[in-house]
Amino acid sequence: MTTAQALTGVIPPVCTPLTPRYEVDTGSLTRLVDHLLDGGVDALFLLGSSSEAAFLPDRHRRVVLETVVGHVAGRVPVLAGVIDMTTLRVLDHVRAAVDAGVDGIVATAPFYARTHPAEIRAHFRAIAEAAGRPLYAYDLPVSVHSKLATDLVLDLAAEGVLAGVKDSSGDEGGLRSVILGRRDREDISGFSVLTGSELTVDSALWMGANGVVPGLGNVDPHGYVRLLRSAWAGEWDAARAEQERLLHLFALITVGGTRMGISSSALGAFKAALFLRGVIDHPTTAPPQIPLDDDEIGRVGKYLAAAGLV
Amino acid sequence: MTTAQALTGVIPPVCTPLTPRYEVDTGSLTRLVDHLLDGGVDALFLLGSSSEAAFLPDRHRRVVLETVVGHVAGRVPVLAGVIDMTTLRVLDHVRAAVDAGVDGIVATAPFYARTHPAEIRAHFRAIAEAAGRPLYAYDLPVSVHSKLATDLVLDLAAEGVLAGVKDSSGDEGGLRSVILGRRDREDISGFSVLTGSELTVDSALWMGANGVVPGLGNVDPHGYVRLLRSAWAGEWDAARAEQERLLHLFALITVGGTRMGISSSALGAFKAALFLRGVIDHPTTAPPQIPLDDDEIGRVGKYLAAAGLV
Amino acid sequence: MTTAQALTGVIPPVCTPLTPRYEVDTGSLTRLVDHLLDGGVDALFLLGSSSEAAFLPDRHRRVVLETVVGHVAGRVPVLAGVIDMTTLRVLDHVRAAVDAGVDGIVATAPFYARTHPAEIRAHFRAIAEAAGRPLYAYDLPVSVHSKLATDLVLDLAAEGVLAGVKDSSGDEGGLRSVILGRRDREDISGFSVLTGSELTVDSALWMGANGVVPGLGNVDPHGYVRLLRSAWAGEWDAARAEQERLLHLFALITVGGTRMGISSSALGAFKAALFLRGVIDHPTTAPPQIPLDDDEIGRVGKYLAAAGLV
Amino acid sequence: MTTAQALTGVIPPVCTPLTPRYEVDTGSLTRLVDHLLDGGVDALFLLGSSSEAAFLPDRHRRVVLETVVGHVAGRVPVLAGVIDMTTLRVLDHVRAAVDAGVDGIVATAPFYARTHPAEIRAHFRAIAEAAGRPLYAYDLPVSVHSKLATDLVLDLAAEGVLAGVKDSSGDEGGLRSVILGRRDREDISGFSVLTGSELTVDSALWMGANGVVPGLGNVDPHGYVRLLRSAWAGEWDAARAEQERLLHLFALITVGGTRMGISSSALGAFKAALFLRGVIDHPTTAPPQIPLDDDEIGRVGKYLAAAGLV
């Protein structure tokens, strides 16, 4: 199942623009895809956490898949998240994604139900078998409340179940264990290690990661692409300077403060930034997220200005 | 939205029998419903955690709803869980449940995404508005990782959003706060407080709870009904003796030990018990749960024997 | 090590009055002890969480032990907490408590370091051996971040290591498992099960608990004693009415709101209540707890008035 | 209070060798200090988590302080941890450390009691005032169950309360926020940012961290010093190679497996390695930690051999 060559580069988790009535805004979505491709991203990841996948009904998910796969038309690989609680439900999303023609699948450990590591392994095996294309594990303990152990990831890589991992755990020691473990196991050189930690991309690449899946990459894909290109060229000082600029920009996720959840504030700020940059038509987020008010959106604009994005 | 009269009694979360190929076994499901009605239960709760709702695709959920609502034919109220991550996804389940003709809806706080109390309130308000029938909050922090605060529950009761709460938090002090808070707010006397803690039912009733939603009630509905009837008759010693017998029986959930998750072990044991009692045809649980082996199923049988159930 | 007869009744965790300069206010402390004895309590528990043991230097702890043991002079048993991170540190506190002449020791699982159940067992065994008097396990996962499993408690009881447990876990199903497990193991009938959940005392007694260790019992010992006496007389309705009055009173712990931690608010309110009732001279709590302001103390007074305590 | 110049380099948390009867083995301790100084470390950190501070009675702590401060005699700065639950208890440790002549103090947020950010600030302010020498915040949420927020750290730095932070949270994005926040606030350039994450030292230095506090640095101080010197010389490839060698060595902490806690396994392995290298006389760890058996110690030896340390 493993691809001959590891997936690499900037692979943003594509935001899902919505109309004020919470339908997928396909016009804005295609403009967002164009914005990302113009930025030079290497692949697209649909229906991840930053895409509000947890907030989107199945019909919205299908519209997203069909709109983007059709619009991209093979120019870059398109991955799709299949976020749901357990195996049979996830398999339904896999079928929808495969039918839409995606190039890879991204799945978390089970959640809601409390699971055992042996059950997590069985879960990924069942998904890989059904998918028939590369499967990436999405390590996101803040949402699913279990962490994927290094051995579990490497064993499933060696079995051919996993083609890569998107590590959003924030555990950089664990990330490095996977990277070195891959090197130590000769047969999994095509396994792709991607970081979801958008504030430490230069150091993840330095350790040997293959790429990044940055939510903030929706707002500034050009910045993340410059970061990667600099690192790959061995221009680490330039990579670091770019990362530091992006870290300052990332503070826009705090504009919502304590009157809302971090999800509302972060996803709301990403969408507000895309709205202010003219990429999407509405900063709408899905319920029950609390929308940013005008003052908060205004402060997003100040972060954009400070980062040279307006 | 509040019903004139609070929902009361034994309301088991109905297990979902599966065929060995993981389809809903409708024959077994109707026999299970008959078994529960024969036990004298007061209502049925479909698609809760003990029903493996987190493991069931939407088409399975629809089969469950249609099979049971049709078979019950109004003899007792039928409630349906609408377990999913956030509002729009939950609303799809609400529509399916309403279309199937259920009498009430049971919903958790959002999960996967990290939410704010204000977002939890918005979530329940949106569900109640769409449901058009009694809505029960399902307080299950072990699965959704947030606890419903007493004030949140009582405020939403006073607003007419919630008709009741199923408290599976294990926080008996919090349960009692809701019970006394209900008494202190004259306008919500019809609000139903149900415990999901199957080992402390006599004491929950003693505090003023209206009923219980016991997973173990699948295995021994007659026992829980005797418990409730004794309590309501003021025969508290008999209620306690019944509860203590059921607590001993409940230990059957440990047969799977540490080689599987507690979900696999508990739901596997409930289904093994129903299989051994001749109610359902297969003890199959949904993937990625690990099935009990023959030895473990044999030990479930010993618990049944000790409880006088074979 | 087990006492022939289980410890029973109301055993308040005695607050530690402080001077404004954070020394132990021994005059207030002896008045508090008199207040509790006047209320009819069955034993005293020094240096527990409600005593601010986690906030008190060793010399303060010694002053508390000597002051109270001397003043009580054998009229009721005096237990002492030995709250510290791990075994050798705890053993120092055990020696100090034994030297002061206490009748029993109360110890938590280790904390700060992450421990294994086998280590928790070793910890209690070492303490019991050093103490030479009854040892009570203090189950307080909110502070020590591990829960004492039912089997661990019962096994250590059967070994003679534990004379009882003070269950402040809030897990009433677990509490009941211990109570029934005690009944099932003939040799540990003298094992004492005490609840630390001050809002569900009537139901804990109903299940078979031997007594309660209520922080709120500092403020209203007479109330808790009435509750116990009613329950023991089989007057359960009276016990429940008393418990419900105390639950309303317990809301005084919320006066500090969100500008401080729950510890500051709860312990501050207990001390403010004792100050307002004329029992202690200062409502001072130990740093870094935030003191209640005059308005908040005033609101404590309203709760006292509503409970008939002024 | 801030030092004119930030503390930098390799600052190992010095293990505390024990005799088989759990007394401080001062002969082994001075040899361990010599081993570390021979390795070229820049400062020493006594009584941290890797020193088993949570396991050591006060008299042990005093022996450690006096032994090491005397033996070092000013050759490198000596910092001391003051690990305890809350302010007054910590202040007692501060006095002991100051009396012993240490050069700096290292303190965690309060634990056991649940605290509010405002209380954490008050806690550090009180310690700094009493210490009269540089105070370093120890961010260790795995032990104290609260994370120090970036703003809290930077504000206390600007106030002159904190001279630095030892970040053992594993949150590299947070670490970087502190590093960049320091750069953005001109007045705190002397603030020292140290990582406690021993597997990502090269990347922490790359981000701008001043040094590392590596538990594994007890076993291989020369390796960590080479890592730092390489990084400071701009020889990042050499730094990375050294880090990767150390990451492979670090796997020795797993020899204890699942029959003990991670603390027992990690600290036991560090001490076994020092024993096998001839630095200390006994691999003894403090109770209730479970000792490694001969087989496990043998496997530690294999890790040493693989890392070229025997």
Short mmCIF file of C-alpha atoms in Angstrom, two decimals, chain D residues 2-309:
data_model
loop_
_atom_site.label_atom_id
_atom_site.label_comp_id
_atom_site.label_asym_id
_atom_site.label_seq_id
_atom_site.Cartn_x
_atom_site.Cartn_y
_atom_site.Cartn_z
CA THR D 2 17.32 38.78 36.63
CA THR D 3 20.94 37.93 36.06
CA ALA D 4 22.74 40.29 33.75
CA GLN D 5 23.56 37.33 31.55
CA ALA D 6 21.30 34.42 30.78
CA LEU D 7 22.22 31.01 32.11
CA THR D 8 23.32 28.81 29.23
CA GLY D 9 24.62 25.36 28.33
CA VAL D 10 24.23 21.88 29.68
CA ILE D 11 22.77 21.84 33.17
CA PRO D 12 22.09 18.24 34.17
CA PRO D 13 19.54 17.46 36.87
CA VAL D 14 21.96 15.57 39.10
CA CYS D 15 20.82 12.07 40.11
CA THR D 16 20.87 11.36 43.83
CA PRO D 17 22.81 8.15 44.53
CA LEU D 18 21.43 6.20 47.46
CA THR D 19 22.79 3.45 49.66
CA PRO D 20 20.84 0.20 49.80
CA ARG D 21 19.26 1.58 52.98
CA TYR D 22 18.06 4.70 51.18
CA GLU D 23 20.52 7.16 52.66
CA VAL D 24 22.30 9.62 50.37
CA ASP D 25 25.51 8.00 49.17
CA THR D 26 27.73 11.07 49.38
CA GLY D 27 30.80 9.30 48.01
CA SER D 28 28.92 8.32 44.89
CA LEU D 29 27.37 11.76 44.69
CA THR D 30 30.73 13.55 44.59
CA ARG D 31 31.98 11.07 41.99
CA LEU D 32 28.87 11.77 39.94
CA VAL D 33 29.56 15.50 40.20
CA ASP D 34 33.14 14.90 39.08
CA HIS D 35 31.85 12.80 36.18
CA LEU D 36 29.57 15.66 35.14
CA LEU D 37 32.23 18.35 35.50
CA ASP D 38 34.63 16.15 33.58
CA GLY D 39 32.01 16.04 30.87
CA GLY D 40 32.16 19.81 30.70
CA VAL D 41 28.72 20.75 31.94
CA ASP D 42 28.01 24.43 32.51
CA ALA D 43 26.03 24.25 35.74
CA LEU D 44 24.36 21.69 37.98
CA PHE D 45 20.71 21.38 38.92
CA LEU D 46 20.15 19.60 42.23
CA LEU D 47 16.88 18.23 43.54
CA GLY D 48 14.97 18.15 40.31
CA SER D 49 12.66 15.36 39.17
CA SER D 50 15.54 13.24 37.87
CA SER D 51 17.20 13.73 41.26
CA GLU D 52 14.23 11.95 42.84
CA ALA D 53 13.50 15.15 44.76
CA ALA D 54 9.90 14.02 45.13
CA PHE D 55 11.20 10.92 46.89
CA LEU D 56 13.73 12.54 49.23
CA PRO D 57 13.04 13.63 52.81
CA ASP D 58 14.22 17.08 53.82
CA ARG D 59 17.32 15.75 55.55
CA HIS D 60 18.36 13.96 52.37
CA ARG D 61 17.83 17.15 50.45
CA ARG D 62 20.06 19.04 52.87
CA VAL D 63 22.81 16.43 52.54
CA VAL D 64 22.64 16.73 48.78
CA LEU D 65 22.84 20.52 48.87
CA GLU D 66 25.73 20.64 51.30
CA THR D 67 27.68 17.85 49.65
CA VAL D 68 27.49 19.27 46.18
CA VAL D 69 27.83 22.97 46.94
CA GLY D 70 30.88 22.18 49.04
CA HIS D 71 32.43 19.89 46.49
CA VAL D 72 31.82 22.18 43.52
CA ALA D 73 33.24 25.14 45.42
CA GLY D 74 32.16 27.67 42.86
CA ARG D 75 33.54 26.01 39.76
CA VAL D 76 30.10 26.11 38.12
CA PRO D 77 26.77 27.58 39.23
CA VAL D 78 24.61 25.26 41.31
CA LEU D 79 20.82 25.50 41.10
CA ALA D 80 18.45 23.80 43.51
CA GLY D 81 14.92 22.59 43.09
CA VAL D 82 12.43 23.41 45.86
CA ILE D 83 9.78 20.94 44.87
CA ASP D 84 6.79 20.98 47.16
CA MET D 85 3.08 21.56 47.00
CA THR D 86 2.51 25.20 47.85
CA THR D 87 4.12 28.46 48.87
CA LEU D 88 4.92 28.16 52.57
CA ARG D 89 6.32 24.67 52.18
CA VAL D 90 8.39 25.77 49.20
CA LEU D 91 9.73 28.73 51.15
CA ASP D 92 11.19 26.35 53.72
CA HIS D 93 13.11 24.61 50.95
CA VAL D 94 14.22 27.97 49.58
CA ARG D 95 15.72 28.89 52.94
CA ALA D 96 17.58 25.58 53.14
CA ALA D 97 18.93 26.03 49.63
CA VAL D 98 19.99 29.61 50.22
CA ASP D 99 21.65 28.65 53.48
CA ALA D 100 23.58 25.96 51.64
CA GLY D 101 24.83 28.58 49.21
CA VAL D 102 23.18 27.71 45.92
CA ASP D 103 23.27 30.16 43.04
CA GLY D 104 19.71 29.83 41.84
CA ILE D 105 16.32 28.33 42.68
CA VAL D 106 14.04 26.20 40.49
CA ALA D 107 10.34 26.00 41.37
CA THR D 108 7.24 24.42 39.82
CA ALA D 109 3.69 25.70 39.91
CA PRO D 110 1.77 24.58 42.99
CA PHE D 111 0.32 21.07 42.87
CA TYR D 112 -2.03 18.76 44.79
CA ALA D 113 -4.27 21.79 45.45
CA ARG D 114 -6.00 23.03 42.32
CA THR D 115 -4.79 26.52 41.56
CA HIS D 116 -5.71 29.50 39.45
CA PRO D 117 -3.24 31.34 37.19
CA ALA D 118 -3.41 34.33 39.54
CA GLU D 119 -2.34 32.03 42.36
CA ILE D 120 0.54 30.64 40.30
CA ARG D 121 1.77 34.19 39.74
CA ALA D 122 1.51 34.96 43.45
CA HIS D 123 3.40 31.76 44.19
CA PHE D 124 6.38 32.67 42.01
CA ARG D 125 6.42 36.24 43.32
CA ALA D 126 6.61 35.04 46.91
CA ILE D 127 9.43 32.64 46.11
CA ALA D 128 11.47 35.22 44.22
CA GLU D 129 11.15 37.70 47.05
CA ALA D 130 12.35 35.16 49.59
CA ALA D 131 15.11 33.71 47.45
CA GLY D 132 17.10 36.85 46.74
CA ARG D 133 18.76 35.09 43.84
CA PRO D 134 17.72 34.01 40.34
CA LEU D 135 14.49 32.02 40.20
CA TYR D 136 13.76 29.62 37.36
CA ALA D 137 10.25 28.36 36.66
CA TYR D 138 10.01 24.62 36.10
CA ASP D 139 7.22 23.86 33.65
CA LEU D 140 6.30 20.23 34.20
CA PRO D 141 2.60 19.63 33.61
CA VAL D 142 2.98 15.85 33.69
CA SER D 143 3.75 16.16 37.42
CA VAL D 144 1.94 19.31 38.55
CA HIS D 145 -1.02 19.15 36.17
CA SER D 146 -0.95 22.75 35.09
CA LYS D 147 0.93 24.29 32.17
CA LEU D 148 2.65 27.66 32.51
CA ALA D 149 1.17 29.94 29.88
CA THR D 150 3.53 31.93 27.67
CA ASP D 151 2.17 35.26 28.88
CA LEU D 152 2.50 34.26 32.52
CA VAL D 153 6.16 33.36 32.00
CA LEU D 154 6.98 36.50 30.04
CA ASP D 155 5.12 38.81 32.40
CA LEU D 156 6.95 37.40 35.41
CA ALA D 157 10.21 37.76 33.48
CA ALA D 158 9.44 41.42 32.80
CA GLU D 159 8.60 41.92 36.48
CA GLY D 160 12.02 40.57 37.42
CA VAL D 161 10.44 37.62 39.23
CA LEU D 162 11.78 34.93 36.89
CA ALA D 163 15.34 34.69 35.59
CA GLY D 164 14.46 31.83 33.32
CA VAL D 165 12.29 28.83 32.60
CA LYS D 166 13.06 25.15 32.37
CA ASP D 167 10.46 23.88 29.94
CA SER D 168 9.78 20.17 30.39
CA SER D 169 6.27 20.42 29.02
CA GLY D 170 7.12 18.85 25.68
CA ASP D 171 5.20 21.68 23.99
CA GLU D 172 7.74 22.94 21.48
CA GLY D 173 5.34 25.48 20.02
CA GLY D 174 4.97 26.98 23.48
CA LEU D 175 8.72 26.92 23.99
CA ARG D 176 9.16 28.85 20.78
CA SER D 177 6.49 31.37 21.79
CA VAL D 178 8.49 32.12 24.92
CA ILE D 179 11.73 32.43 22.94
CA LEU D 180 10.21 34.83 20.42
CA GLY D 181 8.27 36.65 23.12
CA ARG D 182 11.54 37.29 24.89
CA ARG D 183 12.99 38.79 21.75
CA ASP D 184 9.94 41.00 21.32
CA ARG D 185 10.22 42.38 24.87
CA GLU D 186 13.50 44.25 24.91
CA ASP D 187 13.81 44.41 28.68
CA ILE D 188 14.13 40.68 29.30
CA SER D 189 17.06 39.77 27.12
CA GLY D 190 18.80 38.19 30.10
CA PHE D 191 15.93 35.74 30.58
CA SER D 192 17.11 32.16 30.11
CA VAL D 193 15.06 29.60 28.23
CA LEU D 194 16.14 26.04 28.93
CA THR D 195 14.58 22.93 27.49
CA GLY D 196 14.04 19.81 29.53
CA SER D 197 13.17 17.80 26.41
CA GLU D 198 16.32 15.79 25.95
CA LEU D 199 15.39 14.42 22.52
CA THR D 200 15.02 17.75 20.73
CA VAL D 201 17.92 19.76 22.06
CA ASP D 202 19.39 20.64 18.70
CA SER D 203 16.08 22.00 17.49
CA ALA D 204 15.46 23.88 20.76
CA LEU D 205 18.86 25.54 20.41
CA TRP D 206 18.09 26.25 16.78
CA MET D 207 14.94 28.08 17.90
CA GLY D 208 16.99 30.16 20.32
CA ALA D 209 16.96 28.24 23.59
CA ASN D 210 19.92 28.89 25.87
CA GLY D 211 20.53 25.42 27.10
CA VAL D 212 19.24 22.07 28.21
CA VAL D 213 18.53 20.25 31.47
CA PRO D 214 18.79 16.61 30.37
CA GLY D 215 18.16 13.73 32.75
CA LEU D 216 20.08 11.55 30.34
CA GLY D 217 22.97 13.98 30.76
CA ASN D 218 23.81 12.10 33.97
CA VAL D 219 24.64 9.07 31.89
CA ASP D 220 26.39 10.83 29.03
CA PRO D 221 27.34 14.42 29.89
CA HIS D 222 30.07 14.42 27.27
CA GLY D 223 27.51 13.73 24.59
CA TYR D 224 25.27 16.61 25.56
CA VAL D 225 28.23 18.95 25.86
CA ARG D 226 29.40 17.97 22.38
CA LEU D 227 25.88 18.59 21.14
CA LEU D 228 25.82 22.10 22.61
CA ARG D 229 29.34 22.99 21.51
CA SER D 230 28.58 21.85 17.98
CA ALA D 231 25.42 23.91 17.87
CA TRP D 232 27.15 26.98 19.23
CA ALA D 233 29.87 26.57 16.62
CA GLY D 234 27.20 26.48 13.92
CA GLU D 235 28.01 22.84 13.16
CA TRP D 236 24.39 21.80 13.09
CA ASP D 237 24.90 18.52 11.28
CA ALA D 238 27.25 17.36 14.02
CA ALA D 239 24.77 18.53 16.65
CA ARG D 240 22.03 16.55 14.99
CA ALA D 241 24.12 13.40 14.72
CA GLU D 242 24.94 13.66 18.42
CA GLN D 243 21.28 14.19 19.27
CA GLU D 244 20.28 11.16 17.25
CA ARG D 245 22.86 9.01 19.02
CA LEU D 246 21.47 10.22 22.34
CA LEU D 247 17.92 9.50 21.24
CA HIS D 248 18.86 5.89 20.59
CA LEU D 249 20.55 5.74 24.00
CA PHE D 250 17.47 7.24 25.65
CA ALA D 251 15.52 4.08 24.85
CA LEU D 252 17.20 2.55 27.90
CA ILE D 253 14.39 4.06 29.97
CA THR D 254 12.04 1.39 28.62
CA VAL D 255 13.78 -1.63 30.13
CA GLY D 256 11.36 -1.82 33.06
CA GLY D 257 8.42 -2.29 30.72
CA THR D 258 4.90 -2.42 32.10
CA ARG D 259 5.62 -4.02 35.45
CA MET D 260 6.53 -0.63 36.96
CA GLY D 261 5.82 3.07 36.51
CA ILE D 262 7.77 5.14 33.99
CA SER D 263 9.47 6.95 36.84
CA SER D 264 10.85 3.69 38.24
CA SER D 265 11.95 2.55 34.82
CA ALA D 266 13.59 5.81 33.73
CA LEU D 267 15.31 6.77 36.98
CA GLY D 268 16.22 3.14 37.57
CA ALA D 269 17.85 2.95 34.15
CA PHE D 270 19.79 6.18 34.64
CA LYS D 271 21.15 4.87 37.91
CA ALA D 272 21.84 1.42 36.50
CA ALA D 273 23.83 3.07 33.71
CA LEU D 274 25.84 5.13 36.19
CA PHE D 275 26.43 1.97 38.23
CA LEU D 276 27.56 0.03 35.16
CA ARG D 277 29.83 2.89 34.13
CA GLY D 278 31.44 2.75 37.56
CA VAL D 279 30.34 6.19 38.65
CA ILE D 280 28.06 5.24 41.55
CA ASP D 281 28.13 2.29 43.90
CA HIS D 282 24.48 1.23 43.92
CA PRO D 283 21.66 1.50 41.41
CA THR D 284 19.23 1.89 44.29
CA THR D 285 16.15 4.07 43.77
CA ALA D 286 13.91 5.39 46.53
CA PRO D 287 10.66 3.65 47.50
CA PRO D 288 8.03 3.02 46.40
CA GLN D 289 9.83 2.76 43.08
CA ILE D 290 10.31 -0.82 41.90
CA PRO D 291 13.99 -1.71 41.39
CA LEU D 292 15.21 -3.02 38.06
CA ASP D 293 16.15 -6.69 38.20
CA ASP D 294 19.41 -8.14 36.93
CA ASP D 295 18.06 -8.86 33.50
CA GLU D 296 16.78 -5.32 33.11
CA ILE D 297 20.09 -3.90 34.30
CA GLY D 298 21.80 -6.13 31.77
CA ARG D 299 19.74 -4.62 29.01
CA VAL D 300 20.73 -1.14 30.15
CA GLY D 301 24.29 -2.30 29.56
CA LYS D 302 23.48 -3.17 25.99
CA TYR D 303 22.20 0.32 25.35
CA LEU D 304 25.42 1.73 26.80
CA ALA D 305 27.48 -0.53 24.56
CA ALA D 306 25.50 0.46 21.49
CA ALA D 307 26.14 4.12 22.32
CA GLY D 308 29.86 3.52 22.73
CA LEU D 309 29.80 4.16 26.48
#
